[in-house]
Coordinates of C-alpha atoms in Angstrom, one line a residue:
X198 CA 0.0 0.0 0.0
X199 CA 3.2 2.1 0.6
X200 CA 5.6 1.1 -1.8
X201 CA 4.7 4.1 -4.4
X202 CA 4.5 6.6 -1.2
X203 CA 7.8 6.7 -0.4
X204 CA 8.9 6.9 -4.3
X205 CA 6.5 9.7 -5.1
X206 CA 9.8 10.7 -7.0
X207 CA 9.4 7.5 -9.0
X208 CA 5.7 8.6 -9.2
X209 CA 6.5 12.2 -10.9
X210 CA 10.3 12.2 -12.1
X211 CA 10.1 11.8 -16.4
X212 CA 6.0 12.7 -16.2
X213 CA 8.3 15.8 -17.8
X214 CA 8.8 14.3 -21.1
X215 CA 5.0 14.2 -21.9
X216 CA 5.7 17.6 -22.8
X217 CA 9.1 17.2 -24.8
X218 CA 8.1 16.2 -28.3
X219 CA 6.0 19.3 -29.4
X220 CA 8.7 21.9 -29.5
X221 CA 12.2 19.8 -29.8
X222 CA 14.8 21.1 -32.2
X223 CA 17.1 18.2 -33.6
X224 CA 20.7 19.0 -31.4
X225 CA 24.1 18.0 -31.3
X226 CA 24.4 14.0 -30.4
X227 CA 25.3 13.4 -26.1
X228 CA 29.2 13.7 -26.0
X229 CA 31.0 10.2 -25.5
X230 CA 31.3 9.6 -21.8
X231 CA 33.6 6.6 -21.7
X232 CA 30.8 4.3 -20.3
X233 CA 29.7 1.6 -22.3
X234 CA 26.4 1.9 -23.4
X235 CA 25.2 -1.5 -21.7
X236 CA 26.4 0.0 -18.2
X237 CA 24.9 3.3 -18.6
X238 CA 21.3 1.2 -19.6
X239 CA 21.5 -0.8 -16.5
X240 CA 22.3 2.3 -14.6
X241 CA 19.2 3.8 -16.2
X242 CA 16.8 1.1 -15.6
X243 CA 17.4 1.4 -11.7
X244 CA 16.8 5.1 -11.9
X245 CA 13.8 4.4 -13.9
X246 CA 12.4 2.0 -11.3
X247 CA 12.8 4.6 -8.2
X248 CA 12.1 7.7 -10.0
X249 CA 9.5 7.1 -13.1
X250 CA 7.6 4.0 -12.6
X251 CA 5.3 4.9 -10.3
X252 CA 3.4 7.1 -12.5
X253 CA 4.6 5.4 -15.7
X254 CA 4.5 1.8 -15.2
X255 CA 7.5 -0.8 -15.1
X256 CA 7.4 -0.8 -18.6
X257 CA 6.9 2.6 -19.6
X258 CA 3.0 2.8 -20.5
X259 CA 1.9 5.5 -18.2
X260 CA 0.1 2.9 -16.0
X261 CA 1.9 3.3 -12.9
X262 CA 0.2 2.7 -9.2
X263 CA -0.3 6.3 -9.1
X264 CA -1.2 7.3 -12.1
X265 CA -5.3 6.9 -11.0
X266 CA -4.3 10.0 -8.8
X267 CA -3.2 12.3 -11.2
X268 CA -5.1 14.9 -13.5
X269 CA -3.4 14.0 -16.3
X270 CA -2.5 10.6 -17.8
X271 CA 0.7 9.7 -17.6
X272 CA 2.6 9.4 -21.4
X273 CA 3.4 6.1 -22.9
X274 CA 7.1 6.2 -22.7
X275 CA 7.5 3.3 -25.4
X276 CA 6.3 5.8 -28.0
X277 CA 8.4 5.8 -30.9
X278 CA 7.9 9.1 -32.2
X279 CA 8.4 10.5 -28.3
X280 CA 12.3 10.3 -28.6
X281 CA 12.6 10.4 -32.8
X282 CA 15.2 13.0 -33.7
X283 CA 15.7 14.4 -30.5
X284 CA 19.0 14.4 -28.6
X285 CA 19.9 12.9 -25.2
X286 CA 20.8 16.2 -24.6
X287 CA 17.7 18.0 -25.3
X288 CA 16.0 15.6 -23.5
X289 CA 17.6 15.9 -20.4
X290 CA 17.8 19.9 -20.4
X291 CA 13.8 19.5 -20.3
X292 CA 13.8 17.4 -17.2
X293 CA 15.8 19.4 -15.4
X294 CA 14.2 22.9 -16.6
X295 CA 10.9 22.4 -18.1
X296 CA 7.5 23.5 -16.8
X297 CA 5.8 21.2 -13.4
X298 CA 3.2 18.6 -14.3
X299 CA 0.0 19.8 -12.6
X300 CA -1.1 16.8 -10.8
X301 CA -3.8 17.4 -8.8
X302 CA -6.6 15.1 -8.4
X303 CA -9.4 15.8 -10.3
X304 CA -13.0 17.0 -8.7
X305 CA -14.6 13.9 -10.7
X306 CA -12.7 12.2 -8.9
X307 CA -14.9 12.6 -5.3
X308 CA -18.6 11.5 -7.2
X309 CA -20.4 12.5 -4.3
X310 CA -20.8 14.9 -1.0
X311 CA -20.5 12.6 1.4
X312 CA -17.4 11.4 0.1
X313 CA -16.3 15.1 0.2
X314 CA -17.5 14.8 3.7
X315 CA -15.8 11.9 4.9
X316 CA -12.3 13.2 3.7
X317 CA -13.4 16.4 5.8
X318 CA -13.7 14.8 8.6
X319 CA -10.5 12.5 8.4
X320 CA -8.3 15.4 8.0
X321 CA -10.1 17.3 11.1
X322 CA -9.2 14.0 13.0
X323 CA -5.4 13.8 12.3
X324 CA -4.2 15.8 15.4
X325 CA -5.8 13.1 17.7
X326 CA -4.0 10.2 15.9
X327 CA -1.1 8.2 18.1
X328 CA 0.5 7.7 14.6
X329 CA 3.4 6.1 16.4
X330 CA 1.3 3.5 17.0
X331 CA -1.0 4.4 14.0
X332 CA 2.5 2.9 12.0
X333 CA 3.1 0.0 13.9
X334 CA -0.2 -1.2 13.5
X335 CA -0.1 -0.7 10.1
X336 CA 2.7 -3.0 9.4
X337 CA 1.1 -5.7 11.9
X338 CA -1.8 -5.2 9.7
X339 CA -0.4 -5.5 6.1
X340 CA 1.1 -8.4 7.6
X341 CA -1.0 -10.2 9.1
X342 CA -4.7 -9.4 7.8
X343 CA -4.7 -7.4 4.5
X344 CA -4.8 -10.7 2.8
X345 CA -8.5 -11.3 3.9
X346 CA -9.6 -8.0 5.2
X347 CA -8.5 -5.5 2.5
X348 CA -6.2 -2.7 2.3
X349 CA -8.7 -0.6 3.7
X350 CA -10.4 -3.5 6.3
X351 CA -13.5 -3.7 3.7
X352 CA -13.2 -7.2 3.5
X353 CA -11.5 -6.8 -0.1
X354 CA -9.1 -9.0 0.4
X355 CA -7.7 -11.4 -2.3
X356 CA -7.7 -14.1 0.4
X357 CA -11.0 -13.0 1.1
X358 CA -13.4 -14.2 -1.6
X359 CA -12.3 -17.5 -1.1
X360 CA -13.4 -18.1 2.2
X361 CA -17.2 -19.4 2.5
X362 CA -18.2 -16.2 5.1
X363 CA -16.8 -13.2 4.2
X364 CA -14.5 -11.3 6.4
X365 CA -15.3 -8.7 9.0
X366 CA -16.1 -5.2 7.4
X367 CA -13.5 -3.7 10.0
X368 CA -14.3 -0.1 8.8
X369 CA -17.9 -1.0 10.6
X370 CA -17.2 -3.4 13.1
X371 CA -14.3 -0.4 14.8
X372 CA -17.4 1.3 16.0
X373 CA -18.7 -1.5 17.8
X374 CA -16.3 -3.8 19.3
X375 CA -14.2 -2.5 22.7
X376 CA -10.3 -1.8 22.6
X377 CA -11.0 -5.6 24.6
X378 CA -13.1 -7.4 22.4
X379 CA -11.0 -6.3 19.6
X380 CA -7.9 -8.2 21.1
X381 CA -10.7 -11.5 22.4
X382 CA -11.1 -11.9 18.7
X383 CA -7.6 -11.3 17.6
X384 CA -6.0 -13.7 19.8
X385 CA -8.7 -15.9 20.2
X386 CA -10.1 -15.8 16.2
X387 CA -13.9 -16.0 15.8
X388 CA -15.6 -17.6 12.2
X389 CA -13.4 -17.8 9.7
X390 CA -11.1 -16.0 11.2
X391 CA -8.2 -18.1 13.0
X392 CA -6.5 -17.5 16.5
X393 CA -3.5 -15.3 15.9
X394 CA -2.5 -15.0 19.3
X395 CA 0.3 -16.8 18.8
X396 CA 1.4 -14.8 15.7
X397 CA 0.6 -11.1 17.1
X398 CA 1.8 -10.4 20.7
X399 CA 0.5 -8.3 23.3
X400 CA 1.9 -5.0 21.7
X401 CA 1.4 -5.4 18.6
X402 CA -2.0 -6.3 19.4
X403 CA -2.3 -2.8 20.9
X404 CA -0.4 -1.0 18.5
X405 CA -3.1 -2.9 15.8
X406 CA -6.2 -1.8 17.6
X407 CA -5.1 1.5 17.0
X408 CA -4.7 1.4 13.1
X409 CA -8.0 -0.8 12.3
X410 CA -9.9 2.2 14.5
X411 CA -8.3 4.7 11.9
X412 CA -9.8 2.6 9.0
X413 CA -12.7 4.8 7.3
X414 CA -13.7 5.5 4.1
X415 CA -12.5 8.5 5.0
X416 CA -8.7 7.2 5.7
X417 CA -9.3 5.4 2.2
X418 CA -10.0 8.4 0.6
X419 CA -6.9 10.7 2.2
X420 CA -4.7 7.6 1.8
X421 CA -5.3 7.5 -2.0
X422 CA -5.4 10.9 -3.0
X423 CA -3.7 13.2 -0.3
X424 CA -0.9 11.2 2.0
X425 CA 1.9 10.7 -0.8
X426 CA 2.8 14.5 -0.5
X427 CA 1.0 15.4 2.7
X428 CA 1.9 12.9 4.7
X429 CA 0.1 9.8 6.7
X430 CA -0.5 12.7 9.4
X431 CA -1.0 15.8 7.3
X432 CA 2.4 17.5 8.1
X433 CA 3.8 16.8 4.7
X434 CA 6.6 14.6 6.0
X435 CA 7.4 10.9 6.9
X436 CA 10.0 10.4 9.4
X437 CA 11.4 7.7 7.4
X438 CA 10.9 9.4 4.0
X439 CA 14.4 10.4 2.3
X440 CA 12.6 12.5 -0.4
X441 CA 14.0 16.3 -1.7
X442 CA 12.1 18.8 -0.1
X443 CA 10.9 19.9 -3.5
X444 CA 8.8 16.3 -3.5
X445 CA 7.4 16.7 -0.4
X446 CA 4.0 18.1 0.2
X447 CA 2.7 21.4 2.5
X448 CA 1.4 20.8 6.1
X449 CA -2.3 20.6 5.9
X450 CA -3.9 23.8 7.3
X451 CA -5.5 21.8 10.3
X452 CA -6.2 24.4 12.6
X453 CA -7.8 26.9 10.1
X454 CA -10.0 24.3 8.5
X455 CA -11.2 23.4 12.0
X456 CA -11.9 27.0 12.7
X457 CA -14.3 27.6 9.2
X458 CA -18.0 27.3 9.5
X459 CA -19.0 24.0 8.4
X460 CA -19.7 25.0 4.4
X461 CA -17.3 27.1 3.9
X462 CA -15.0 24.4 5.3
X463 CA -16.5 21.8 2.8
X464 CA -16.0 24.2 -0.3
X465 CA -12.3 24.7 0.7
X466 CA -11.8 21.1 0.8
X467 CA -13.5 20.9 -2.7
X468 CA -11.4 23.1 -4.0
X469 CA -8.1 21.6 -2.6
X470 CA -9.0 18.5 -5.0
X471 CA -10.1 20.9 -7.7
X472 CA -7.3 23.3 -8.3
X473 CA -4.3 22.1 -10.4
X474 CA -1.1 23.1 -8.5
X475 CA 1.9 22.6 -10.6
X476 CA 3.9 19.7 -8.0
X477 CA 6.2 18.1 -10.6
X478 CA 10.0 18.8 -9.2
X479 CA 12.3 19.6 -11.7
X480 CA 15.0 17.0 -9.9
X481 CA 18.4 19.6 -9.8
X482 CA 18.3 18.6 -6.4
X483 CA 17.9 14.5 -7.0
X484 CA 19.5 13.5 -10.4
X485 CA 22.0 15.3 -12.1
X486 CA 22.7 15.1 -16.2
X487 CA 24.4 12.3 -16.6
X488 CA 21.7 9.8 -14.3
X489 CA 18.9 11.6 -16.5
X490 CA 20.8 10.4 -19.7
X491 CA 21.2 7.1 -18.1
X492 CA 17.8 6.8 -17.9
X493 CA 17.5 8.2 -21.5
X494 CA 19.6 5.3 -22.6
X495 CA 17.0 3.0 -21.0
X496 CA 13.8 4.4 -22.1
X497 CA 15.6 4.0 -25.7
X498 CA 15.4 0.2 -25.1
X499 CA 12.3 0.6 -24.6
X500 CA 10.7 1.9 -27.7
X501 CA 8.4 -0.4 -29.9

């Protein structure tokens, strides 16, 4: 569920070239480096995998985990006309300098008010969060129950529609069981579900409690939508992220949204989703000319 987050570089890095084709000029060939090509293809192909396939796909289509988020489809980097009579050089000076992708989500995207509202009301709730536990629990969970219950404890799971009684709807059941029950049926299992006491110890029985009370459609919403440059907790930084600042995005206005009236607070979330804020980094600050050409070198592989 987190593997793109903390690549939200890989997510964003060549979206860039979607642009590059309409105004190249035909330049001067890249300069010889003294790296053989092979080496400078394998060197692009890892860059590639942390910095561009999360919007564009591992094999260059534009259908990257993240791609559903964005405004804007993501190009299909396999096009041959894409990298046709332009140089590596040209290429790479349009990574580095050209315009930001806007990638906001679009309004279409939230059909309804009341998913407008639940969203609301997640992001009014993040203060309250323990999210040191909030993050434990998520990796006991992912673990240990995602496979039935969902990403989202829906009862989604891939394990799940083989079972003859259907998981636990944990987004529904949080509101009725005790912090006690909860950890009765954990270690004890109940249906379907089997004892995992011996499996999930006393803490991390705690430390799950805490994430399956955060699950919401709400949480589903934010997590899809808002936490890869907001942050799990709305302060626009992981502790274990080692993104640029440029890829990182602003604190969520907590305080002020809390302090609106009610509608004007639900417009103002509206229009966060609505706007198109330019959020594509231009990477100075993360690859330098030579990696871009690397990866260049790859995506010329790549062409059908």
């Amino acid at each position: 569920m987190r593997g793109t987050r903390h690549r939200i570089g890989a997510a964003l890095a060549l979206a860039a070239c979607a642009a590059l084709v309409a105004s190249c000029r035909p330049a001067a060939p890249r300069p010889t480096t003294g790296i053989r090509p092979d080496t400078s293809v394998a060197r692009g192909s890892m860059l590639y995998a942390s910095y561009c396939a999360g919007c564009h796909g591992a094999d260059g289509r534009g259908d990257g985990p993240v791609a559903r988020t964005l405004h804007v489809t993501p190009t299909d980097l396999r096009t041959p006309r894409l990298f046709a009579g332009v140089s590596d050089a040209e290429i790479t000076a349009r990574v580095l300098h050209g315009e930001p992708l806007r990638t906001a989500p679009h309004g279409s995207a939230f059909a309804t008010e009341r998913q407008v509202a639940t969203i609301e009301e997640y992001v009014l709730a993040l203060d309250g969060r323990r999210w040191e536990r909030v993050r434990a629990g998520r990796l006991v969970y992912e673990s240990n129950c995602a496979a039935c219950h969902g990403a989202y404890g829906s009862g989604e799971g891939v394990l799940g529609s083989l079972l003859a009684r259907a998981p636990a709807d944990l987004q529904l059941a949080s509101a009725r069981y005790t912090d006690a029950a909860f950890a009765a049926v954990i270690r004890n299992g109940t249906g379907a579900m089997p004892p995992m006491g011996d499996l999930i110890g006393p803490d991390e029985t705690r430390a799950l409690i805490v994430y399956v009370r955060l699950l919401s459609p709400g949480y589903r919403l934010y997590d899809t939508y808002c936490a890869s440059c907001h942050g799990d907790d709305g302060r626009g930084v992981h502790p274990e992220d080692t993104l640029p600042p440029a890829l990182v995005g602003p604190p969520l206005q907590r305080a002020r949204l809390a302090a609106m009236r009610p509608d004007a607070r639900r417009a103002q979330v509206l229009h966060m989703f609505e706007r198109e804020r330019g959020v594509m980094p231009h990477f100075r600050s993360t690859l330098d000319a030579e990696q871009i050409a690397d990866v260049v070198a790859f995506l010329r592989t790549r062409q059908r």
